[in-house]
Amino acid sequence: MRAAAREPSLRRLSPHAREPGCGSSWLRARGAAVMAALGFATGSGNWFSALALGVTLLKCLLIPTYHSTDFEVHRNWLAITHSLPISQWYYEATSEWTLDYPPFFAWFEYALSHVAKYFDQEMLNVHNLNYSSSRTLLFQRFSVIFTDVLFVYAVHECCKCVDGKKAGKELTEKPKFILSVLLLWNFGLLIVDHIHFQYNGFLFGLMLLSIARLFQKRHVEGALLFAVLLHFKHIYLYVAPAYGIYLLRSYCFTANKPDGSIRWNSFSFVRLTSLGLIVFLVSALSLGPFLALEIIMWCYPSPTVNPALMYVDPYKEFLNIYISKTLNNQHGLELKLLDPNKIPKASMTSGLVQQFQHTVLPSVTPLATLICTLMAILPSVFCLWFKPQGPRGFLRCLILCALSSFLFGWHVHEKAILLAVLPMSLLSVGKAGDASIFLILTTTGHYSLFPLLFTAPELPIKILLMLLFTIYSISSLKTLFRKEKPLFNWMETFYLLGLGPLEVFCEFVFPFTSWKLKYPFIPLLLTSVYCAVGITYAWFKLYVSVLTDPPVGKTKKQ
Amino acid sequence: MFGDYEAQRHWQEITFNLPVEQWYFNSSDNNLQYWGLDYPPLTAYHSLLCAYVAKFINPDWIALHSSRGYESQAHKLFMRTTVLIADLLIYIPAVVLYCCCLKEISTKKKIANALCILLYPGLILIDYGHFQYNSVSLGFALWGVLGVSCDWDLLGSLAFCLAINYKQMELYHSLPFFCFLLGKCFKKGLKGKGFVLLIKLACTVVACFILCWLPFFTEREQLLQVLRRLFPVDRGLFEWIYRKMDKVANIWCSFSIFLKIKDILPRHIQIVISFCFTFLSLLPACIKLTLQPSPKGFRFTLVSCALSFFLFSFQVHEKSILLVSLPVCLVLSEIPFMSTWFLLVSTFSMLPLLLKDELLMPSVVTTMAFFIACAVSFSIFEKTSEEELQLKSFSISVRKYLPCFTFLPRIIQYLFLISVISMVLLTLITVTLEPPQKLPDLFSVLVCFVSCLNFLFFLVYFNIIIMWDSKNGRNQKKIN
């Protein structure tokens, strides 16, 4: 009645407020239709496709939300790879967001850019800094949603690796179902990829797929996938030790002594060669063209090439630029933790390297962090070598590698916690002890991602999604392991419940206090310290369980 | 310029800064032309409550005069949170409790049912996208339905009075409530227990109204002014529907394509005609309910009455379809196929409004989510037999005269397909094509016309269910 009198024009207030104009709205409809078609193609009666389709719809709803500077980073990379010759890709520096991922990712952006040109040609212009039309937004968001198909497939494969022995009568109590919800609806991945904006979904898809292949004894395929993954994003180098040792120990050595120790004469040289060949070929495919270009440029300096480049050793320069960019672009939770007086709010989301001196504690050098990380990784790797426990042992070692480098690494971003959280989901549905570690790690790890989204409209989204995921994971794992001892002791329960008051203080109480202007970093500091405790605890607990677990051979005999 | 969002904010400003006596009166501080308060007192009290919270967070949000048109991210967040809180306190518990009280279905089905009702896209989009507090009035109405069906008649009527006092549109539901309670009294015998119940109910209703309206009882003029604000009969409503070019999927708007009733007949005759149509269309169902009160009949009568009002009365807005959708949600578990269909059509009928709010993406996504949820949890496509459409007794009685009448389920399936395809096509056309210059409203008129045809079909269908329901019951009793 009266409502009709008011023009229902909430234009500026509607969720799409940031999009100028609605000319591209047909694209949104088409995108959703494609999702529907995909869902129905895989059979709508199937619970797995229902889950995948549901989360895809949720991702579509997140399209108009806040996106970080990573959005501009990836747009710039699209422009670089589309409009410049290959030789210039890693030299182009019009924007501060230079291309600093390995070549496969550059090729990936190159492929995307050929779709992007049908959406909006302007986004492919290198000089069009901070360009963000509604079509650009739609294209970028949908490219993330669409490439997640690989992640969905990987989760599907992972579910096959879970033994269904404990399967309850109810569908919702089956480990497979729980695992697929934990992976597909993972809160961290949702906010990092679909709000904050990155392409982690399909990269983690590659990782999970390679893990699944190792579980299925298809070692060569697993190694190939991981080698490819490394050339997509070098952060996965953190878990490479686990892969290397596992493949060497369990694939290159074909047999064990009865007590589980190594039988040296069972070494298969053919297998080692095949693995080496795979790694070499993938690297050659990825780095080869760039090296070749550099060598050509070095041998035949032509006047068409930028003269500034001719006087430096191109190969050295290339490696310098490449390595310095790739290794330094991420910040550390730990560094922030140690450096309370110099935490700029922007640094939480920017990908730029900011060198800062610690004022309270002595500065940590990269070398020291490297040594610390190696020391932390070493015991788990030894364990994998001397006490092989099959793929599950490998998975534990992988998680320990990821966690150790997260805790001790140099310039680690908080997003890196996903590297441990996602593989840990695979372990969590297998054993009650692992489930408890998973819950502590996931809850604190996800909470540590909260500062990524600091804008007001995303506040309810992040809190409600986090609650949804946490409550589901705790309740489902509790039902799964209801016959065993409780998942948490009083201390852990107390710690996890403490996250609630912490969030209330940081987001709701602190902004109204007088400290807000004087000490604006306090919420971040508290979040970092509190989460660091939980993550360290989970790391420690997992380490203890890895070191004290008897080898597989013995348990079987018992 | 502004929409319901500004209206709600303005009401907070008015109720907080002005004394109760001036809320509904035009004055230098309260320009009624600018989103003046025109909902019943409970809405005003709710605004006042929100205003106190707003004052605590940021007094600028409700400063008299200076806050007009105020918009900021923080304020938007605050307003949206108030909707969420109201939803969490009133609507969601009602839905959950209603699904728990359903009989003869498993726990899993109950959860699925609650999920589907809560996923209904129309309400989500209007409350959270367009911005309104429909979940409050609908939630109170649902509490009313719950109370009355569980034989807590006094509580039920109390909740329903609150609903009416929150939004006068709830009067769409009042007739079935009245008939059902009256029927209950008749059933118990008007000379004994029934009379006592009647007196009790009357006292509850009167007491509730008096309490809600207490501050306005100081003067006669106060009461009259509030009533005038609630039911602005002097405004030519049919006229301004046309002036605003809002296309509503009711009979008068849809058939004005062929016949400009507005130009042919004077307004008072239009009102009389619309009244007659509404009255005639809901009379049979109401009489039936009074004579044979049953919770099931009550729910179906709620649907058909609200639908009659929506289709035939004046002063209708697109959003009023939510008043029909709520009772349809309640029969979701009984006739899943038809209810899902209706709920899809009802969301589609609001398409022009949603497009104006740039809510295309959310509406497509939520509609698909709702459709998938219904399809998966009720497997609706397998439930299209006569039995499951509740048309068994109807077709049996038709078959007495027309023995070959066995094709009804198939026809309904085809109709469903045609309706869905036309909705999808129209959505695509509206979104992609520019309307021709001569007919700028072509697509929205088409949307209304198609939805109106669907609604007419549903009106017939629900009336058939209501009228043939008891025969089915009697047959069962005979068998027993």
Coordinates of N, CA and C in Angstrom, one line a residue, chain A residues 1-33 35-37 40 44-47 50 53-54 56-61 63-64 138 142 145 170-172 455-460 464 512, chain B residues 1-8 11 35-39 56-57 71-74 76-77 80-81 84 108 128-132 168-169 229-232 235 240 244 246 315-317 319-320 353 355-362 364-366 368-369 371-372 376 428 431-432:
Chain A
M1 N 0.8 -1.2 0.0 CA 0.0 0.0 0.0 C 0.9 1.2 0.0
R2 N 1.3 1.6 1.2 CA 2.0 2.9 1.2 C 3.4 2.6 0.6
A3 N 3.8 1.4 0.7 CA 5.2 1.1 0.3 C 5.3 1.4 -1.2
A4 N 4.2 1.3 -1.9 CA 4.2 1.6 -3.3 C 4.5 3.1 -3.6
A5 N 4.1 3.9 -2.6 CA 4.3 5.3 -2.8 C 5.8 5.6 -2.8
R6 N 6.5 4.9 -2.0 CA 8.0 5.1 -1.9 C 8.6 4.5 -3.1
E7 N 9.4 5.3 -3.8 CA 10.0 4.6 -4.9 C 11.0 3.6 -4.3
P8 N 11.0 2.4 -4.7 CA 11.9 1.4 -4.1 C 13.3 1.6 -4.7
S9 N 13.9 2.7 -4.5 CA 15.2 2.9 -5.1 C 16.2 2.9 -4.1
L10 N 16.6 1.7 -3.7 CA 17.7 1.6 -2.7 C 19.0 1.5 -3.4
R11 N 19.1 2.1 -4.6 CA 20.2 1.9 -5.5 C 21.5 2.0 -4.7
R12 N 21.7 3.1 -4.0 CA 23.0 3.3 -3.4 C 23.1 2.4 -2.2
L13 N 22.0 1.8 -1.7 CA 22.1 1.0 -0.5 C 22.1 -0.5 -0.8
S14 N 21.7 -0.8 -2.0 CA 21.5 -2.2 -2.3 C 22.9 -2.8 -2.3
P15 N 22.9 -4.2 -2.2 CA 24.2 -4.8 -2.2 C 25.1 -4.5 -3.3
H16 N 24.5 -4.1 -4.5 CA 25.3 -3.9 -5.6 C 25.8 -2.5 -5.7
A17 N 25.7 -1.8 -4.6 CA 26.0 -0.4 -4.6 C 27.2 0.0 -5.3
R18 N 28.2 -0.8 -5.2 CA 29.5 -0.5 -5.8 C 29.6 -0.6 -7.3
E19 N 28.6 -1.2 -7.9 CA 28.6 -1.4 -9.3 C 28.0 -0.2 -10.0
P20 N 28.7 0.5 -10.8 CA 28.0 1.6 -11.5 C 27.2 1.0 -12.7
G21 N 26.0 1.3 -12.8 CA 25.2 0.9 -13.9 C 24.8 -0.6 -13.8
C22 N 23.8 -1.0 -14.5 CA 23.4 -2.4 -14.4 C 23.4 -3.0 -15.8
G23 N 24.1 -2.4 -16.7 CA 24.1 -2.9 -18.1 C 24.6 -4.3 -18.2
S24 N 25.4 -4.7 -17.3 CA 26.0 -6.1 -17.4 C 25.2 -7.1 -16.7
S25 N 24.0 -6.7 -16.3 CA 23.3 -7.7 -15.4 C 23.0 -9.0 -16.1
W26 N 22.8 -8.9 -17.5 CA 22.5 -10.2 -18.2 C 23.7 -11.2 -18.0
L27 N 24.9 -10.7 -17.8 CA 26.0 -11.6 -17.6 C 25.8 -12.4 -16.3
R28 N 25.3 -11.7 -15.3 CA 25.1 -12.4 -14.0 C 24.2 -13.5 -14.2
A29 N 23.1 -13.3 -14.9 CA 22.1 -14.3 -15.1 C 22.7 -15.5 -15.8
R30 N 23.5 -15.2 -16.8 CA 24.0 -16.2 -17.6 C 25.0 -17.1 -16.8
G31 N 25.8 -16.4 -15.9 CA 26.7 -17.1 -15.1 C 26.0 -18.1 -14.2
A32 N 24.9 -17.6 -13.6 CA 24.2 -18.5 -12.7 C 23.6 -19.7 -13.4
A33 N 23.1 -19.4 -14.7 CA 22.5 -20.5 -15.5 C 23.5 -21.6 -15.8
M35 N 26.1 -22.3 -13.9 CA 26.3 -23.1 -12.7 C 25.2 -24.1 -12.5
A36 N 23.9 -23.7 -12.8 CA 22.8 -24.6 -12.7 C 23.0 -25.8 -13.6
A37 N 23.4 -25.5 -14.9 CA 23.6 -26.5 -15.9 C 24.6 -27.5 -15.4
F40 N 23.2 -29.8 -12.7 CA 22.3 -30.8 -13.1 C 22.9 -31.8 -14.0
S44 N 21.3 -34.1 -10.1 CA 20.9 -33.2 -9.0 C 20.5 -34.1 -7.7
G45 N 20.2 -35.3 -7.9 CA 19.8 -36.1 -6.8 C 21.0 -36.5 -5.9
N46 N 22.2 -36.3 -6.4 CA 23.4 -36.7 -5.7 C 23.7 -35.7 -4.6
W47 N 24.1 -36.1 -3.4 CA 24.3 -35.2 -2.4 C 25.6 -34.4 -2.6
A50 N 24.8 -31.5 -4.9 CA 24.0 -30.6 -4.2 C 24.9 -29.7 -3.3
L53 N 27.0 -27.4 -5.6 CA 26.1 -26.4 -6.2 C 25.7 -25.3 -5.2
G54 N 25.4 -25.8 -4.0 CA 25.1 -24.9 -2.9 C 26.2 -23.9 -2.7
T56 N 28.5 -23.0 -4.6 CA 28.7 -22.2 -5.8 C 27.7 -21.0 -5.8
L57 N 26.5 -21.3 -5.4 CA 25.5 -20.3 -5.3 C 25.9 -19.2 -4.3
L58 N 26.4 -19.7 -3.2 CA 26.9 -18.8 -2.1 C 28.0 -17.9 -2.6
K59 N 28.9 -18.5 -3.4 CA 30.0 -17.7 -4.0 C 29.5 -16.6 -4.9
C60 N 28.4 -17.0 -5.7 CA 27.8 -16.0 -6.5 C 27.3 -14.8 -5.7
L61 N 26.7 -15.1 -4.5 CA 26.2 -14.0 -3.7 C 27.3 -13.1 -3.2
I63 N 29.7 -12.0 -4.8 CA 30.4 -11.2 -5.9 C 30.5 -9.7 -5.5
P64 N 29.4 -9.0 -5.1 CA 29.6 -7.6 -4.9 C 30.3 -7.2 -3.6
L138 N 32.8 -8.7 -12.6 CA 32.1 -10.0 -12.9 C 33.0 -11.0 -13.5
F142 N 33.9 -14.4 -11.6 CA 33.4 -15.7 -12.2 C 34.6 -16.6 -12.6
I145 N 35.3 -18.5 -9.5 CA 34.2 -19.5 -9.3 C 34.4 -20.6 -10.2
E170 N 23.1 -42.9 8.8 CA 22.6 -41.6 8.3 C 23.7 -41.1 7.3
L171 N 23.2 -40.5 6.3 CA 24.1 -39.9 5.3 C 25.0 -38.9 5.9
T172 N 24.4 -38.0 6.8 CA 25.2 -36.9 7.4 C 26.2 -37.4 8.4
T455 N 36.3 -4.3 6.5 CA 35.3 -3.3 6.2 C 34.0 -3.7 6.9
A456 N 33.2 -2.7 7.2 CA 31.9 -2.9 8.0 C 30.9 -3.9 7.3
P457 N 30.6 -3.7 6.0 CA 29.6 -4.6 5.5 C 30.0 -6.1 5.5
E458 N 31.3 -6.4 5.6 CA 31.7 -7.8 5.6 C 31.7 -8.4 7.0
L459 N 31.5 -7.5 8.0 CA 31.5 -8.0 9.4 C 30.5 -9.1 9.7
P460 N 29.2 -8.9 9.4 CA 28.3 -10.0 9.6 C 28.6 -11.2 8.8
L464 N 29.1 -14.7 10.7 CA 28.1 -15.7 10.5 C 28.7 -16.9 9.8
F512 N 34.9 1.9 20.5 CA 34.3 2.9 21.3 C 35.2 3.5 22.4
Chain B
M1 N 13.1 9.5 -4.8 CA 14.5 9.5 -4.5 C 14.9 8.4 -3.5
F2 N 14.2 8.4 -2.4 CA 14.6 7.4 -1.4 C 13.5 6.3 -1.3
G3 N 13.8 5.3 -0.7 CA 12.8 4.2 -0.6 C 12.5 3.8 0.8
D4 N 12.1 2.6 1.0 CA 11.7 2.1 2.3 C 12.7 2.3 3.4
Y5 N 14.0 2.2 2.9 CA 15.1 2.4 3.9 C 15.0 3.7 4.6
E6 N 14.9 4.8 3.8 CA 14.8 6.1 4.3 C 13.5 6.3 5.1
A7 N 12.4 5.6 4.7 CA 11.2 5.7 5.5 C 11.4 5.2 6.9
Q8 N 12.0 4.0 7.0 CA 12.2 3.4 8.3 C 13.1 4.3 9.1
W11 N 11.2 7.3 10.4 CA 10.3 7.0 11.5 C 11.0 6.9 12.8
W35 N 7.5 10.7 3.7 CA 7.5 9.4 4.3 C 6.9 9.4 5.7
G36 N 5.7 10.1 5.8 CA 5.0 10.1 7.1 C 4.7 8.7 7.6
L37 N 4.6 8.6 8.9 CA 4.3 7.3 9.5 C 2.9 6.9 9.1
D38 N 2.7 5.7 8.5 CA 1.4 5.3 8.2 C 1.2 3.8 8.4
Y39 N 1.9 3.3 9.4 CA 1.7 1.9 9.8 C 1.2 2.0 11.3
F56 N 22.4 5.6 20.8 CA 23.6 5.2 21.5 C 24.8 5.1 20.6
I57 N 24.6 4.6 19.4 CA 25.7 4.4 18.5 C 26.2 5.7 17.9
E71 N 22.9 8.5 4.8 CA 23.4 7.2 4.3 C 24.8 7.0 4.7
S72 N 25.2 5.9 5.2 CA 26.6 5.6 5.4 C 26.7 4.1 5.6
Q73 N 27.9 3.6 5.4 CA 28.1 2.2 5.5 C 27.7 1.7 6.9
A74 N 28.1 2.4 7.9 CA 27.8 2.0 9.3 C 26.3 2.0 9.5
K76 N 24.0 1.7 7.3 CA 23.4 0.6 6.6 C 23.5 -0.7 7.3
L77 N 24.7 -0.9 7.9 CA 25.0 -2.1 8.6 C 24.0 -2.2 9.8
R80 N 20.4 -3.0 8.7 CA 20.3 -4.4 8.2 C 20.3 -5.3 9.4
T81 N 21.1 -4.9 10.4 CA 21.2 -5.8 11.6 C 19.9 -5.8 12.4
L84 N 17.8 -8.3 10.8 CA 18.2 -9.7 11.2 C 17.8 -10.0 12.6
K108 N 13.9 -35.8 10.0 CA 14.7 -35.3 8.9 C 13.8 -34.4 7.9
Y128 N 15.8 -8.1 3.2 CA 17.2 -7.8 3.3 C 17.7 -7.0 2.1
G129 N 17.1 -7.2 0.9 CA 17.5 -6.5 -0.3 C 16.8 -5.2 -0.4
H130 N 15.5 -5.2 -0.5 CA 14.7 -4.0 -0.7 C 14.6 -3.2 0.6
F131 N 14.6 -3.8 1.7 CA 14.5 -3.3 3.1 C 13.1 -3.1 3.6
Q132 N 12.7 -4.0 4.4 CA 11.4 -3.8 5.1 C 11.5 -4.8 6.3
Q168 N -1.1 -3.1 9.0 CA -2.5 -3.3 8.7 C -2.8 -4.3 7.6
M169 N -1.7 -4.6 6.7 CA -1.9 -5.6 5.6 C -2.3 -6.9 6.2
R229 N -4.5 7.7 8.6 CA -3.1 7.4 8.0 C -3.0 6.0 7.6
L230 N -3.7 5.1 8.3 CA -3.5 3.7 8.0 C -4.4 3.3 6.8
F231 N -5.6 3.9 6.6 CA -6.4 3.5 5.5 C -6.8 4.8 4.7
P232 N -5.9 5.2 3.9 CA -6.1 6.5 3.2 C -7.1 6.3 2.1
R235 N -7.3 8.9 -0.8 CA -6.3 8.9 -1.9 C -6.9 8.0 -3.0
W240 N -3.2 6.1 -8.2 CA -1.8 6.3 -8.1 C -1.0 5.0 -8.4
K244 N 2.2 5.8 -10.6 CA 3.5 5.4 -10.2 C 4.0 4.4 -11.3
D246 N 3.6 1.4 -11.3 CA 3.9 0.1 -10.6 C 2.9 -0.9 -11.2
Q315 N -5.6 -1.0 -3.7 CA -4.5 -0.8 -2.8 C -3.6 -2.0 -2.6
V316 N -3.2 -2.5 -3.7 CA -2.3 -3.7 -3.7 C -0.9 -3.3 -4.1
H317 N 0.0 -3.9 -3.5 CA 1.4 -3.7 -3.9 C 2.0 -5.0 -4.2
K319 N 4.5 -6.4 -3.2 CA 5.0 -7.0 -2.0 C 3.9 -7.8 -1.2
S320 N 2.7 -7.4 -1.4 CA 1.6 -8.0 -0.7 C 1.5 -9.5 -1.0
L353 N 10.2 -5.0 -9.4 CA 10.7 -4.4 -8.2 C 12.1 -4.7 -7.9
L355 N 14.4 -5.8 -9.9 CA 15.3 -5.2 -10.9 C 15.6 -3.8 -10.6
K356 N 14.6 -3.1 -10.1 CA 14.8 -1.7 -9.8 C 15.8 -1.5 -8.6
D357 N 15.8 -2.5 -7.7 CA 16.7 -2.5 -6.6 C 18.1 -3.1 -7.0
E358 N 18.2 -3.5 -8.2 CA 19.5 -4.1 -8.7 C 19.7 -5.4 -7.9
L359 N 18.7 -6.2 -7.7 CA 18.9 -7.4 -7.0 C 18.8 -8.6 -7.9
L360 N 19.1 -8.5 -9.1 CA 18.9 -9.6 -10.1 C 19.7 -10.8 -9.6
M361 N 21.0 -10.6 -9.4 CA 21.9 -11.7 -9.1 C 21.4 -12.4 -7.8
P362 N 21.2 -11.7 -6.7 CA 20.7 -12.4 -5.5 C 19.4 -13.1 -5.7
V364 N 18.2 -14.4 -8.6 CA 18.4 -15.7 -9.3 C 19.1 -16.7 -8.4
V365 N 20.1 -16.3 -7.7 CA 20.8 -17.3 -6.9 C 19.9 -17.9 -5.8
T366 N 19.1 -17.0 -5.1 CA 18.3 -17.5 -4.0 C 17.2 -18.4 -4.6
M368 N 17.2 -20.2 -7.2 CA 17.8 -21.5 -7.6 C 18.0 -22.3 -6.4
A369 N 18.6 -21.7 -5.3 CA 18.9 -22.4 -4.1 C 17.6 -23.0 -3.5
F371 N 14.7 -23.6 -5.1 CA 14.2 -24.6 -6.0 C 14.9 -25.9 -5.8
I372 N 16.3 -25.9 -5.7 CA 17.0 -27.1 -5.5 C 16.7 -27.7 -4.2
V376 N 15.2 -31.4 -3.9 CA 16.0 -32.4 -3.3 C 15.2 -33.0 -2.0
L428 N 14.8 -13.5 -18.9 CA 15.9 -13.3 -19.8 C 15.6 -12.1 -20.7
V431 N 15.8 -8.8 -18.8 CA 17.1 -8.4 -18.4 C 18.0 -8.0 -19.6
T432 N 17.8 -8.7 -20.8 CA 18.7 -8.4 -21.9 C 18.2 -7.4 -22.9

